[in-house]
mmCIF file of C-alpha atoms in Angstrom:
data_model
loop_
_atom_site.group_PDB
_atom_site.id
_atom_site.type_symbol
_atom_site.label_atom_id
_atom_site.label_comp_id
_atom_site.label_asym_id
_atom_site.label_seq_id
_atom_site.Cartn_x
_atom_site.Cartn_y
_atom_site.Cartn_z
ATOM 1 C CA MET A 77 -2.056 1.280 18.462
ATOM 2 C CA THR A 78 -1.143 1.878 21.902
ATOM 3 C CA GLN A 79 -0.329 5.296 23.693
ATOM 4 C CA LYS A 80 3.401 4.602 22.702
ATOM 5 C CA GLY A 81 2.817 3.808 19.064
ATOM 6 C CA HIS A 82 3.371 -0.191 19.384
ATOM 7 C CA LEU A 83 1.589 -2.116 17.167
ATOM 8 C CA LYS A 84 0.359 -4.729 19.584
ATOM 9 C CA PRO A 85 -2.893 -5.787 17.969
ATOM 10 C CA TYR A 86 -0.950 -6.404 14.494
ATOM 11 C CA PRO A 87 0.903 -9.334 14.616
ATOM 12 C CA THR A 88 1.696 -9.522 10.839
ATOM 13 C CA LEU A 89 2.978 -5.973 10.928
ATOM 14 C CA ASN A 90 5.084 -6.638 14.275
ATOM 15 C CA GLN A 91 7.266 -9.087 12.740
ATOM 16 C CA PRO A 92 9.826 -9.199 9.294
ATOM 17 C CA ILE A 93 7.827 -9.634 6.216
ATOM 18 C CA HIS A 94 9.383 -11.761 3.208
ATOM 19 C CA TRP A 95 8.388 -11.007 0.009
ATOM 20 C CA GLY A 96 10.708 -13.003 -2.087
ATOM 21 C CA ASP A 97 14.527 -11.405 -1.771
ATOM 22 C CA ILE A 98 12.866 -8.705 0.256
ATOM 23 C CA THR A 99 12.515 -8.321 4.128
ATOM 24 C CA ALA A 100 10.438 -5.627 5.287
ATOM 25 C CA CYS A 101 10.145 -4.242 8.845
ATOM 26 C CA PHE A 102 6.778 -1.954 8.977
ATOM 27 C CA SER A 103 6.845 0.989 11.634
ATOM 28 C CA LEU A 104 4.568 3.695 11.997
ATOM 29 C CA ALA A 105 5.786 6.915 10.038
ATOM 30 C CA SER A 106 7.350 9.352 12.049
ATOM 31 C CA SER A 107 9.914 10.753 9.357
ATOM 32 C CA ILE A 108 10.537 9.955 6.151
ATOM 33 C CA ASP A 109 14.038 9.822 4.215
ATOM 34 C CA GLU A 110 12.806 10.690 0.924
ATOM 35 C CA ALA A 111 15.996 9.574 -1.049
ATOM 36 C CA LEU A 112 15.411 6.168 0.248
ATOM 37 C CA VAL A 113 11.871 5.716 -1.192
ATOM 38 C CA SER A 114 11.171 3.290 -3.867
ATOM 39 C CA ASN A 115 7.339 2.579 -3.258
ATOM 40 C CA ALA A 116 4.445 4.310 -2.433
ATOM 41 C CA SER A 117 1.026 2.429 -1.746
ATOM 42 C CA ILE A 118 -2.613 3.653 -0.465
ATOM 43 C CA ILE A 119 -5.550 2.477 1.291
ATOM 44 C CA PRO A 120 -8.233 4.239 -0.873
ATOM 45 C CA MET A 121 -11.458 5.484 0.568
ATOM 46 C CA VAL A 122 -14.615 6.666 -0.886
ATOM 47 C CA GLY A 123 -16.608 8.384 1.873
ATOM 48 C CA ASP A 124 -16.639 5.859 5.059
ATOM 49 C CA ARG A 125 -15.524 2.824 2.560
ATOM 50 C CA TYR A 126 -12.279 1.011 1.502
ATOM 51 C CA VAL A 127 -11.840 0.511 -2.244
ATOM 52 C CA ILE A 128 -10.231 -2.808 -2.910
ATOM 53 C CA ILE A 129 -8.695 -4.007 -6.430
ATOM 54 C CA GLN A 130 -8.678 -7.475 -7.683
ATOM 55 C CA LEU A 131 -5.726 -8.518 -10.378
ATOM 56 C CA ASP A 132 -5.943 -10.745 -13.447
ATOM 57 C CA ASN A 133 -4.705 -13.411 -11.187
ATOM 58 C CA GLY A 134 -7.606 -13.428 -8.912
ATOM 59 C CA LYS A 135 -6.055 -12.078 -6.144
ATOM 60 C CA TRP A 136 -6.980 -8.972 -4.143
ATOM 61 C CA GLU A 137 -4.043 -6.178 -3.888
ATOM 62 C CA LEU A 138 -3.401 -2.890 -2.238
ATOM 63 C CA PRO A 139 -2.927 -0.308 -4.925
ATOM 64 C CA GLY A 140 0.546 1.374 -5.203
ATOM 65 C CA GLY A 141 3.796 0.770 -6.932
ATOM 66 C CA THR A 142 7.444 1.708 -7.945
ATOM 67 C CA LEU A 143 8.366 5.223 -8.303
ATOM 68 C CA GLU A 144 9.334 6.041 -11.827
ATOM 69 C CA PRO A 145 12.448 8.213 -12.314
ATOM 70 C CA LYS A 146 12.722 11.503 -10.635
ATOM 71 C CA GLU A 147 8.689 10.622 -9.505
ATOM 72 C CA THR A 148 7.938 11.730 -5.646
ATOM 73 C CA TYR A 149 5.966 9.204 -3.616
ATOM 74 C CA LEU A 150 3.063 11.489 -3.837
ATOM 75 C CA GLU A 151 3.212 11.891 -7.618
ATOM 76 C CA CYS A 152 3.455 7.935 -7.646
ATOM 77 C CA VAL A 153 0.350 7.534 -5.488
ATOM 78 C CA ARG A 154 -1.462 9.874 -7.918
ATOM 79 C CA ARG A 155 -0.138 7.866 -10.815
ATOM 80 C CA GLU A 156 -1.025 4.558 -9.371
ATOM 81 C CA VAL A 157 -4.630 5.567 -8.278
ATOM 82 C CA ALA A 158 -5.159 6.419 -12.083
ATOM 83 C CA GLU A 159 -3.734 3.385 -13.272
ATOM 84 C CA GLU A 160 -4.911 0.492 -10.727
ATOM 85 C CA ILE A 161 -8.592 2.225 -9.732
ATOM 86 C CA GLY A 162 -9.538 4.540 -12.534
ATOM 87 C CA ALA A 163 -9.545 7.351 -10.101
ATOM 88 C CA THR A 164 -8.289 10.823 -9.246
ATOM 89 C CA LEU A 165 -6.725 11.376 -5.564
ATOM 90 C CA ILE A 166 -8.290 13.754 -3.407
ATOM 91 C CA ASN A 167 -5.733 13.659 0.030
ATOM 92 C CA TYR A 168 -3.158 11.489 1.107
ATOM 93 C CA LEU A 169 -1.961 11.016 4.469
ATOM 94 C CA VAL A 170 1.293 8.619 5.130
ATOM 95 C CA PHE A 171 1.239 6.718 8.285
ATOM 96 C CA GLY A 172 3.803 4.118 8.337
ATOM 97 C CA LEU A 173 6.554 2.542 5.990
ATOM 98 C CA PHE A 174 8.192 -0.778 5.227
ATOM 99 C CA ASP A 175 12.051 -0.609 5.699
ATOM 100 C CA CYS A 176 13.152 -3.262 3.467
ATOM 101 C CA MET A 177 16.295 -4.968 2.535
ATOM 102 C CA SER A 178 16.885 -6.849 -0.576
ATOM 103 C CA ALA A 179 19.115 -9.815 -0.974
ATOM 104 C CA ALA A 180 19.163 -9.448 -5.052
ATOM 105 C CA VAL A 181 22.073 -8.621 -6.469
ATOM 106 C CA GLN A 182 20.555 -5.517 -8.474
ATOM 107 C CA PRO A 183 17.904 -3.404 -7.927
ATOM 108 C CA TYR A 184 14.294 -4.317 -9.282
ATOM 109 C CA ARG A 185 14.474 -0.836 -11.409
ATOM 110 C CA PRO A 186 17.952 1.035 -11.756
ATOM 111 C CA HIS A 187 16.911 4.238 -10.080
ATOM 112 C CA ILE A 188 15.692 2.757 -6.898
ATOM 113 C CA PRO A 189 17.591 2.659 -3.839
ATOM 114 C CA HIS A 190 19.335 -0.572 -3.390
ATOM 115 C CA PRO A 191 19.708 -2.719 -1.272
ATOM 116 C CA ARG A 192 17.873 -0.826 1.599
ATOM 117 C CA PHE A 193 14.875 1.174 0.530
ATOM 118 C CA LEU A 194 11.458 2.308 2.063
ATOM 119 C CA ARG A 195 8.053 1.563 0.930
ATOM 120 C CA VAL A 196 5.336 4.663 1.818
ATOM 121 C CA VAL A 197 2.010 3.291 3.006
ATOM 122 C CA GLY A 198 -0.789 5.850 3.512
ATOM 123 C CA PHE A 199 -4.718 6.278 3.356
ATOM 124 C CA GLY A 200 -6.805 8.771 1.029
ATOM 125 C CA GLU A 201 -9.840 10.006 -0.246
ATOM 126 C CA VAL A 202 -10.165 8.841 -4.092
ATOM 127 C CA ARG A 203 -12.786 9.946 -6.504
ATOM 128 C CA ILE A 204 -13.466 6.927 -9.155
ATOM 129 C CA VAL A 205 -13.756 8.411 -12.554
ATOM 130 C CA GLY A 206 -13.630 5.847 -14.954
ATOM 131 C CA LYS A 207 -11.903 2.322 -15.308
ATOM 132 C CA PRO A 208 -8.535 1.330 -14.343
ATOM 133 C CA LEU A 209 -6.056 2.702 -17.089
ATOM 134 C CA ASN A 210 -4.019 -1.120 -16.744
ATOM 135 C CA PRO A 211 -0.593 0.085 -18.668
ATOM 136 C CA ALA A 212 0.541 -2.894 -20.627
ATOM 137 C CA ASP A 213 3.748 -2.927 -18.151
ATOM 138 C CA GLY A 214 1.734 -2.862 -14.906
ATOM 139 C CA GLU A 215 -0.239 -5.005 -13.240
ATOM 140 C CA GLN A 216 -3.809 -5.781 -14.826
ATOM 141 C CA VAL A 217 -6.635 -4.880 -12.675
ATOM 142 C CA VAL A 218 -9.868 -6.515 -13.479
ATOM 143 C CA ASN A 219 -12.412 -5.496 -10.878
ATOM 144 C CA VAL A 220 -12.530 -2.320 -8.148
ATOM 145 C CA GLU A 221 -14.780 -2.535 -5.546
ATOM 146 C CA VAL A 222 -16.031 -0.337 -2.572
ATOM 147 C CA VAL A 223 -16.800 -1.953 0.464
ATOM 148 C CA THR A 224 -16.775 -1.673 4.398
ATOM 149 C CA ILE A 225 -13.580 -2.221 6.173
ATOM 150 C CA GLU A 226 -15.148 -5.864 7.410
ATOM 151 C CA GLU A 227 -15.493 -6.861 3.951
ATOM 152 C CA ALA A 228 -11.753 -5.675 2.630
ATOM 153 C CA VAL A 229 -10.165 -7.416 5.782
ATOM 154 C CA GLU A 230 -12.096 -10.535 4.919
ATOM 155 C CA ARG A 231 -11.066 -10.428 1.348
ATOM 156 C CA PHE A 232 -7.442 -10.286 2.229
ATOM 157 C CA ASP A 233 -7.523 -12.749 4.750
ATOM 158 C CA SER A 234 -9.151 -15.224 2.875
ATOM 159 C CA ILE A 235 -5.864 -15.255 0.447
ATOM 160 C CA ALA A 236 -3.719 -14.997 3.508
ATOM 161 C CA ARG A 237 -2.603 -11.729 2.650
ATOM 162 C CA TYR A 238 -2.550 -10.521 6.686
ATOM 163 C CA ASP A 239 -0.091 -7.795 6.094
ATOM 164 C CA ILE A 240 -2.743 -6.000 3.768
ATOM 165 C CA ALA A 241 -5.559 -6.545 6.066
ATOM 166 C CA GLU A 242 -3.600 -5.506 8.790
ATOM 167 C CA LEU A 243 -2.796 -2.209 7.055
ATOM 168 C CA TYR A 244 -6.770 -1.596 6.179
ATOM 169 C CA THR A 245 -7.570 -2.189 10.224
ATOM 170 C CA LEU A 246 -4.857 0.143 11.093
ATOM 171 C CA ALA A 247 -5.597 2.825 8.435
ATOM 172 C CA ASP A 248 -9.203 2.700 9.500
ATOM 173 C CA GLN A 249 -8.045 2.846 13.375
ATOM 174 C CA ILE A 250 -6.011 5.845 12.645
ATOM 175 C CA ARG A 251 -8.681 7.493 10.348
ATOM 176 C CA THR A 252 -11.372 7.128 13.214
ATOM 177 C CA SER A 253 -9.479 7.678 16.337
#
């Protein structure tokens, strides 16, 4: 991050990202219109190390998900931490958001904003207390690891998820500055 809050060292986050029918533009969070939030993600930490999760398809992923009806983004993060990590949330700090536009005719779920919505991104401390809950209607997590920032970035780079690698790097930079 530079003095003015630009994301110069983050080339993937500095350009529109395409996830299927969705085009997303990342920015540092200055304010959040909660009525537009549909998703929340966390870069989870245990001490000075980072938690990464691996799905049953073998890919490493960022914990988070879609809000349930009437759920706040903080409640969503708490639920996703339990479901995908087997942990409890100690704290959470929003540092960025993806401003998304969907080309789909209908929303992913009827209760979320459409066609424009926000994906909130933050980092926070978690306490691993068990195994991921892996509800039947969610992603199936097969591996949870606590690693250094370098190891986390390497795992995401290895599967060409440069967006997630940059989010972990940015979270680490903000957290340690």
